[in-house]
mmCIF file of N, CA and C in Angstrom:
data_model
loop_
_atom_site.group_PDB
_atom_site.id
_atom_site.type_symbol
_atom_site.label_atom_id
_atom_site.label_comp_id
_atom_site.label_asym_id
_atom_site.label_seq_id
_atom_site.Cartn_x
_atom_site.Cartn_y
_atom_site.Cartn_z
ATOM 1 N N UNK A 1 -1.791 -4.921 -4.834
ATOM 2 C CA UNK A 1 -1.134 -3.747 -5.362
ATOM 3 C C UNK A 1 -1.896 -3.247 -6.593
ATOM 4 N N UNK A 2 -1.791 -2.099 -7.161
ATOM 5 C CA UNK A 2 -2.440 -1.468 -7.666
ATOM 6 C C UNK A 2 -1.619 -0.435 -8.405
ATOM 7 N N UNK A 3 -1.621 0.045 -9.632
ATOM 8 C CA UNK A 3 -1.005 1.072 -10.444
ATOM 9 C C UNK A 3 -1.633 2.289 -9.659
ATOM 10 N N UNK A 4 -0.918 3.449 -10.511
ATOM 11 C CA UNK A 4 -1.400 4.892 -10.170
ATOM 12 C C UNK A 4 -2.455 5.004 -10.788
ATOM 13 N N UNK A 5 -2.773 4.577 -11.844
ATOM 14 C CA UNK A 5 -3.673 5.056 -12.803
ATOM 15 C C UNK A 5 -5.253 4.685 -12.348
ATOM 16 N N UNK A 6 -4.823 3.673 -11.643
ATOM 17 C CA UNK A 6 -6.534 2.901 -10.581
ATOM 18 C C UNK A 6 -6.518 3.592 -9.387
ATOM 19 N N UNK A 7 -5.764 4.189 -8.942
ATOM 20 C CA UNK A 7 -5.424 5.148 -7.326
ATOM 21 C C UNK A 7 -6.719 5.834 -7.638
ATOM 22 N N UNK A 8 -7.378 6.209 -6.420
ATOM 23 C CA UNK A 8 -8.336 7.264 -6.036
ATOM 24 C C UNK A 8 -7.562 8.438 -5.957
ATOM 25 N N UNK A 9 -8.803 9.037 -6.350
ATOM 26 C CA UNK A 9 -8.208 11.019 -5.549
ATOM 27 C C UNK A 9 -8.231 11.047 -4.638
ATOM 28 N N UNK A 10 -7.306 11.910 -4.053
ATOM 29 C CA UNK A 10 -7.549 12.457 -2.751
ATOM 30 C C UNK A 10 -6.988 12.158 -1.963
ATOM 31 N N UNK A 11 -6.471 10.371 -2.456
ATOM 32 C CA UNK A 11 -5.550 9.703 -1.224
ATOM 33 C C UNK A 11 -4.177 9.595 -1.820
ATOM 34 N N UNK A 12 -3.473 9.320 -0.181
ATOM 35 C CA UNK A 12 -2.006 9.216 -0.438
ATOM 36 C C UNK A 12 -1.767 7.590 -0.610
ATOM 37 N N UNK A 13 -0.574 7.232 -1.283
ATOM 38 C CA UNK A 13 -0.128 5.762 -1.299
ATOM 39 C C UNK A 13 1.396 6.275 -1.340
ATOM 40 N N UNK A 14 1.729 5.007 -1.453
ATOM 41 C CA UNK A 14 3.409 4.194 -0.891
ATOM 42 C C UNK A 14 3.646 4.217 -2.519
ATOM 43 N N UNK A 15 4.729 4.283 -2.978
ATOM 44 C CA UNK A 15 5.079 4.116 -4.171
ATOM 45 C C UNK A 15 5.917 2.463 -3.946
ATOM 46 N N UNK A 16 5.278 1.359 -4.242
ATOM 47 C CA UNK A 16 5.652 -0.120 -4.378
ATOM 48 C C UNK A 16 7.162 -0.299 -5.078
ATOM 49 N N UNK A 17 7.320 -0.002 -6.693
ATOM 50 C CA UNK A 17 7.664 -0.173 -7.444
ATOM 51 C C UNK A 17 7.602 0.506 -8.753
ATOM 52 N N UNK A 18 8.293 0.734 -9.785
ATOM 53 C CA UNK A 18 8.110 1.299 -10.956
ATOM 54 C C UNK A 18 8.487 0.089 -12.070
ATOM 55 N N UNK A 19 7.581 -0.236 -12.467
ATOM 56 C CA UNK A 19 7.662 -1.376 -13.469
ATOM 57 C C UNK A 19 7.375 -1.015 -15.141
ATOM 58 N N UNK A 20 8.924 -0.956 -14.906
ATOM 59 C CA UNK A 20 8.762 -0.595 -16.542
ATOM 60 C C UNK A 20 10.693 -1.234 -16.936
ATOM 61 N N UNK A 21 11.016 -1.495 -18.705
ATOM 62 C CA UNK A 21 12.062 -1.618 -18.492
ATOM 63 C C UNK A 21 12.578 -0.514 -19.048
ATOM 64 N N UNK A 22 12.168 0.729 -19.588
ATOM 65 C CA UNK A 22 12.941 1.717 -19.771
ATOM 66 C C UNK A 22 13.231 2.827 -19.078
ATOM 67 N N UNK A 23 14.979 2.410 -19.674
ATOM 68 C CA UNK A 23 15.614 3.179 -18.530
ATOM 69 C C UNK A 23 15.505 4.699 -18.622
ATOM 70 N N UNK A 24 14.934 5.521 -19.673
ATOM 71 C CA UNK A 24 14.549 6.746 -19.346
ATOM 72 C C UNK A 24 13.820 7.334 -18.527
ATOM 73 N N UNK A 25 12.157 6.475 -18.793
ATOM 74 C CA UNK A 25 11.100 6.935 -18.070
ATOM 75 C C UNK A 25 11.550 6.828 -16.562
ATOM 76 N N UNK A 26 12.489 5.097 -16.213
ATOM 77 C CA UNK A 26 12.584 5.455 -14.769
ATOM 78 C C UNK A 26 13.416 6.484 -14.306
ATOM 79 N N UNK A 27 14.525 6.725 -15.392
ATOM 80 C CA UNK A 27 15.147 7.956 -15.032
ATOM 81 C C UNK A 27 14.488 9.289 -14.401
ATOM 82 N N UNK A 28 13.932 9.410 -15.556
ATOM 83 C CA UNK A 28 12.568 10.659 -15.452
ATOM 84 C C UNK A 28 12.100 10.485 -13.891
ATOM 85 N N UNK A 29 11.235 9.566 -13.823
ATOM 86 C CA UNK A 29 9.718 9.310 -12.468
ATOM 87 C C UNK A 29 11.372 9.200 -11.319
ATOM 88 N N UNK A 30 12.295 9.231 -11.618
ATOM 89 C CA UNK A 30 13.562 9.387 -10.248
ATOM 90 C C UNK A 30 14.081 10.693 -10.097
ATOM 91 N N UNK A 31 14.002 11.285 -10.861
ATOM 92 C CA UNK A 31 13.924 12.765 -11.094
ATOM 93 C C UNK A 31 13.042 13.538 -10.161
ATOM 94 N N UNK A 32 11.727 12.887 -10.031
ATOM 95 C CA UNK A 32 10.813 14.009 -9.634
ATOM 96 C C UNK A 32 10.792 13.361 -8.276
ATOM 97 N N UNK A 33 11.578 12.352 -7.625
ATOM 98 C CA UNK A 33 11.288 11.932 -6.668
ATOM 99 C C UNK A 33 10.489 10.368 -6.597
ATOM 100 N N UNK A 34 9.942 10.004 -7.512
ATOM 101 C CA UNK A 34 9.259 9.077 -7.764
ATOM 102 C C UNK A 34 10.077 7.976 -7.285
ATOM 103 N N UNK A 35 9.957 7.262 -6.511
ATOM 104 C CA UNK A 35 10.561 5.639 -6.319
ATOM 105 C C UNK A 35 10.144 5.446 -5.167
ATOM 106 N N UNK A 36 10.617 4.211 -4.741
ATOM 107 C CA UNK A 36 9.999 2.479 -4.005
ATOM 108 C C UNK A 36 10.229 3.835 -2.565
ATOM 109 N N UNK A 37 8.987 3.657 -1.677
ATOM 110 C CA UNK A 37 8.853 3.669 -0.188
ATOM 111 C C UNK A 37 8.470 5.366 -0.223
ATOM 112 N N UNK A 38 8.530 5.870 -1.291
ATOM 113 C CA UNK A 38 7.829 7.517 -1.314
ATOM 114 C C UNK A 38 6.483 7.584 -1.455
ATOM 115 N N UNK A 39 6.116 8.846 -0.285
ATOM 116 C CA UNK A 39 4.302 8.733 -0.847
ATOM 117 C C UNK A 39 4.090 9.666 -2.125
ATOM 118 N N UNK A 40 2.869 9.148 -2.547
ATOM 119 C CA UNK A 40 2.487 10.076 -4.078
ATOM 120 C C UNK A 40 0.917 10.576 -3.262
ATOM 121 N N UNK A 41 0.630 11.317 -3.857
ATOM 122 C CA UNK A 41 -0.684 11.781 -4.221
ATOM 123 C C UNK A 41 -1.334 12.342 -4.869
ATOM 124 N N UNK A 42 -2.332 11.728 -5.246
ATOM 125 C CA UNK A 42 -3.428 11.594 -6.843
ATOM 126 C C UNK A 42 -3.981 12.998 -6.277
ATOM 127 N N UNK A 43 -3.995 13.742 -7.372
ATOM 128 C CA UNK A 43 -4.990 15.377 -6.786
ATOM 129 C C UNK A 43 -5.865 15.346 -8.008
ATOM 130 N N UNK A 44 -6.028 14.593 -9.138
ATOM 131 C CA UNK A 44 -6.766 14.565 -9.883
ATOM 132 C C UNK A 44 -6.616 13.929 -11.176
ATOM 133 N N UNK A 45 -7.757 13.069 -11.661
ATOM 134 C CA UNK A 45 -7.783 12.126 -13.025
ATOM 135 C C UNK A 45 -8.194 12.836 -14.125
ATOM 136 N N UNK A 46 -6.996 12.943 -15.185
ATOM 137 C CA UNK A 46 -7.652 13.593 -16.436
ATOM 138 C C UNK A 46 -7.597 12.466 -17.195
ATOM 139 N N UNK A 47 -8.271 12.885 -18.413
ATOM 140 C CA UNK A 47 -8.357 11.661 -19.990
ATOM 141 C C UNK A 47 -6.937 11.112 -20.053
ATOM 142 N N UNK A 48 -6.282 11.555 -20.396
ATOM 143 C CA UNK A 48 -4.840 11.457 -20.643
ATOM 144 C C UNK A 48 -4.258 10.668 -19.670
ATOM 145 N N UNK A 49 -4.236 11.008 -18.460
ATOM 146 C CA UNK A 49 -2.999 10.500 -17.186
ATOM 147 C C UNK A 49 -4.051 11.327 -15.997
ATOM 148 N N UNK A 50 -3.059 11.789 -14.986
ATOM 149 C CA UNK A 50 -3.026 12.250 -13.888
ATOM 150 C C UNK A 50 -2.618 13.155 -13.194
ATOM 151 N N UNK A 51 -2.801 14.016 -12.086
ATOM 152 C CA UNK A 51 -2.002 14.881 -11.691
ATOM 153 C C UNK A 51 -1.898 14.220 -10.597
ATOM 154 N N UNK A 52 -0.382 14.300 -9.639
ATOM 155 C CA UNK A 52 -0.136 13.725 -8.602
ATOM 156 C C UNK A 52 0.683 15.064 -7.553
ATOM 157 N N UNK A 53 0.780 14.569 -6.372
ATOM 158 C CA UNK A 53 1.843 15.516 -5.543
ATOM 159 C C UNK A 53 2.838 14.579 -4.862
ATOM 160 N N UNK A 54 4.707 14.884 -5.487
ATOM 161 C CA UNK A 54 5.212 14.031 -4.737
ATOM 162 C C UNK A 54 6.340 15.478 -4.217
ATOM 163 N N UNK A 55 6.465 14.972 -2.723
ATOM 164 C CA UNK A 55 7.293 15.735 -2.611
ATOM 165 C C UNK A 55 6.494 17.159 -2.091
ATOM 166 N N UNK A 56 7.414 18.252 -2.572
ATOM 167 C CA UNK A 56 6.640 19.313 -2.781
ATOM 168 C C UNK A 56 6.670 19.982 -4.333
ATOM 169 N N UNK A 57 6.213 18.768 -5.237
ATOM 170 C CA UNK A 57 5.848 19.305 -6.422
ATOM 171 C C UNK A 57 4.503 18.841 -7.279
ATOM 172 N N UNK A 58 3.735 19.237 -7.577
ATOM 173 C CA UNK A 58 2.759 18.738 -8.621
ATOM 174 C C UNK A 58 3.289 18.315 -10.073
ATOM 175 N N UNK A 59 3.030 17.334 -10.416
ATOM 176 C CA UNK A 59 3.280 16.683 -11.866
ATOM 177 C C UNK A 59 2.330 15.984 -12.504
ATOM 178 N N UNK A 60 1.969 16.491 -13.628
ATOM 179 C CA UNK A 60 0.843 15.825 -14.580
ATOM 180 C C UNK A 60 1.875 14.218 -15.565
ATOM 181 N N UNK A 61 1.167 13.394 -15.368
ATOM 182 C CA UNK A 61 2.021 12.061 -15.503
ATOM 183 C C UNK A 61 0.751 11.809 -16.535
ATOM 184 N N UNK A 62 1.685 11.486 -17.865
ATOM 185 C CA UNK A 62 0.178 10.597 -18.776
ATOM 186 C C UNK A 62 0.138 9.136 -18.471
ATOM 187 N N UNK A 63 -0.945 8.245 -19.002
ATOM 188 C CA UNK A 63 -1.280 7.253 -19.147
ATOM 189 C C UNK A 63 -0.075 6.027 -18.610
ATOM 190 N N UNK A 64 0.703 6.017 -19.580
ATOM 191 C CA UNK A 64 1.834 5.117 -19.800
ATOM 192 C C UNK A 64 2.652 4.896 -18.632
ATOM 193 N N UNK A 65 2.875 6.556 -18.141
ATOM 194 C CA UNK A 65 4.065 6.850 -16.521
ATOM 195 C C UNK A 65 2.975 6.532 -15.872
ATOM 196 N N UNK A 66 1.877 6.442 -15.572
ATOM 197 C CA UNK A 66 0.648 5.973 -14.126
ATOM 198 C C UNK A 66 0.616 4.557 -14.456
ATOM 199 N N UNK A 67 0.554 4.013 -15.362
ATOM 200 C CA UNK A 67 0.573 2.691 -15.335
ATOM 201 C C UNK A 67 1.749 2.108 -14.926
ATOM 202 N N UNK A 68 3.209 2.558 -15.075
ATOM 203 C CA UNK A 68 4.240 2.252 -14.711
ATOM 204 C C UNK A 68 4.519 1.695 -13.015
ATOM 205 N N UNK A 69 3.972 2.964 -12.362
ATOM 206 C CA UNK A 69 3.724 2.844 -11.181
ATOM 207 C C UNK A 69 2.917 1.951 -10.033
ATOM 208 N N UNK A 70 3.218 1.494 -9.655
ATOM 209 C CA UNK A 70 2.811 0.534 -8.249
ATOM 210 C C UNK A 70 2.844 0.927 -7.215
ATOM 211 N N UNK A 71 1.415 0.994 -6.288
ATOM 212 C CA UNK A 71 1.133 2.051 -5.194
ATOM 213 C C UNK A 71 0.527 0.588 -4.056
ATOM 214 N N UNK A 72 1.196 1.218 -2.972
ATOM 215 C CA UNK A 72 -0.095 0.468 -2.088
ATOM 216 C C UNK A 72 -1.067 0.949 -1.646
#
């Protein structure tokens, strides 16, 4: 397994897990759809974080929320 933040572009993954213990951020990343058995996809790596597509939305996720994440 592997975070978001090591994910390639371009490809889709499984969202594993969200490993974090605060209960906001997971609030938040459940918000946009984010949780266990959803696909994500990386559309591009900035300095900061990431841009991903879950769903039918694009979301720029920094550092901290991509590391949170567990992809297969």
């Amino acid at each position: 397994m592997m975070t978001l933040k090591d994910a390639n572009k371009g490809e889709t993954y499984i969202i594993e897990n969200v490993q974090t213990e605060d209960e906001e951020m997971t609030s938040f990343l459940f918000s946009l759809g984010c949780y266990s058995g959803e696909p994500i996809t990386v559309i591009s790596h900035l300095r900061g974080g990431c841009v991903v597509s879950i769903k039918d939305g694009r979301y720029n996720l920094d550092n901290g929320l991509a590391q949170a994440i567990l992809v297969q």
